[in-house]
Short mmCIF file of C-alpha atoms in Angstrom, two decimals:
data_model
loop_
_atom_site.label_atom_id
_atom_site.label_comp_id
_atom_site.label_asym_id
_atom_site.label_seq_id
_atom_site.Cartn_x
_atom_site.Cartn_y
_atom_site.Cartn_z
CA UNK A 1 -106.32 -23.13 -153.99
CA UNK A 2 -104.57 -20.29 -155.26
CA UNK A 3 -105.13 -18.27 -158.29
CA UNK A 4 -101.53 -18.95 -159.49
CA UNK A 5 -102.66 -22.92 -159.19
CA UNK A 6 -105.82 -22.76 -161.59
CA UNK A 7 -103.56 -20.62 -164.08
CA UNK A 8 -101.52 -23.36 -163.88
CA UNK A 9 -104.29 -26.53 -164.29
CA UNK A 10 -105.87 -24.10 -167.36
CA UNK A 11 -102.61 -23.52 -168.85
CA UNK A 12 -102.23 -27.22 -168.72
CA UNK A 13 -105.26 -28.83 -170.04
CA UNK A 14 -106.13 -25.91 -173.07
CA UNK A 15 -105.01 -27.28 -175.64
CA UNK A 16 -106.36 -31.18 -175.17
CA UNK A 17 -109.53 -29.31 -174.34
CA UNK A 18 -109.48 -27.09 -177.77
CA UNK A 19 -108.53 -30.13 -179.64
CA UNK A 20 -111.48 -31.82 -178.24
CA UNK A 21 -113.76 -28.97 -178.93
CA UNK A 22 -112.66 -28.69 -181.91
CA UNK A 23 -113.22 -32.02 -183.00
CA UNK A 24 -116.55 -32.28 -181.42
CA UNK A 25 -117.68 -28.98 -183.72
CA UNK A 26 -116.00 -30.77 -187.00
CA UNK A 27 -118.11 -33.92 -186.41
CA UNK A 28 -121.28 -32.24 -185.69
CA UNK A 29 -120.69 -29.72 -189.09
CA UNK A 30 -120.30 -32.89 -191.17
CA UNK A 31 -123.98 -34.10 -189.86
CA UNK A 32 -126.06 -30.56 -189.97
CA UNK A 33 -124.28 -29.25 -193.00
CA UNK A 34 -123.80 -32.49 -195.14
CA UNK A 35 -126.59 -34.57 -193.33
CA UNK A 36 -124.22 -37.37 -192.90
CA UNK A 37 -126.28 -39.82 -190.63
CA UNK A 38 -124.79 -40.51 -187.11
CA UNK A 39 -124.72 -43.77 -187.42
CA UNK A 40 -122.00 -43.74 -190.54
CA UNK A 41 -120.27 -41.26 -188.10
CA UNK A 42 -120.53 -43.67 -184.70
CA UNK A 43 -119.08 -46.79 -187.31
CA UNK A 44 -116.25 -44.27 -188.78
CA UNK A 45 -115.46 -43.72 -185.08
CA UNK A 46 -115.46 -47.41 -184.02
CA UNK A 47 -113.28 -48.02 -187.06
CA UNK A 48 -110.64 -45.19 -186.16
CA UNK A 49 -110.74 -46.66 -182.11
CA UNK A 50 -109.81 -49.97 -183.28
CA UNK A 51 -107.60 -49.09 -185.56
CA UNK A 52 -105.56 -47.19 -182.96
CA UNK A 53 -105.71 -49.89 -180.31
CA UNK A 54 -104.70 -52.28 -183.12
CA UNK A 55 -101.48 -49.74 -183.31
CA UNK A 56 -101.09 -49.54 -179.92
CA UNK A 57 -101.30 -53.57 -179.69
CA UNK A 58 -98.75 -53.51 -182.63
CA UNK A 59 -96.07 -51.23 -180.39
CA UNK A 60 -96.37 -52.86 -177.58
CA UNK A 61 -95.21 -56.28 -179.20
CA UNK A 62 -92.61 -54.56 -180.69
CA UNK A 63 -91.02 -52.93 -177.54
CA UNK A 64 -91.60 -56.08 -175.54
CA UNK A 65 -90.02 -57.49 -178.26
CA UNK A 66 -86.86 -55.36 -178.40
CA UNK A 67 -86.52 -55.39 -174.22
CA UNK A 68 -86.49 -59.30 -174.86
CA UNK A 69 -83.87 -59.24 -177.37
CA UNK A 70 -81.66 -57.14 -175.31
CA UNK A 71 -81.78 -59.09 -172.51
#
């Protein structure tokens, strides 16, 4: 592979891979420097998963919905 290709794949996934990191290092703050308990952070997360796929859900119905109407 050439060097021009892994420019190309780092290029690519930085930012997803900052946002991540970045993330990550706000979570783990919260707990050392507040000593919120992980477990109040694992049923925050839980709560924010499901409420996305409960959004996603939501879309979904609505553009199957639409494509329906329109024939």
């Amino acid at each position: 592979m050439a060097i021009n290709q892994y420019i190309k794949a780092y290029k690519r996934y930085r930012t997803p891979v900052l946002a991540v990191l970045a993330t990550v290092m706000l979570v783990c703050s919260a707990v050392w420097s507040f000593n919120v308990p992980w477990r109040d952070i694992a049923e925050y997360f839980l709560l924010c998963v499901l409420g996305v796929a409960f959004i996603a859900l939501l879309a979904a119905a609505l553009v199957f919905t639409i494509n329906k109407i329109r024939g």
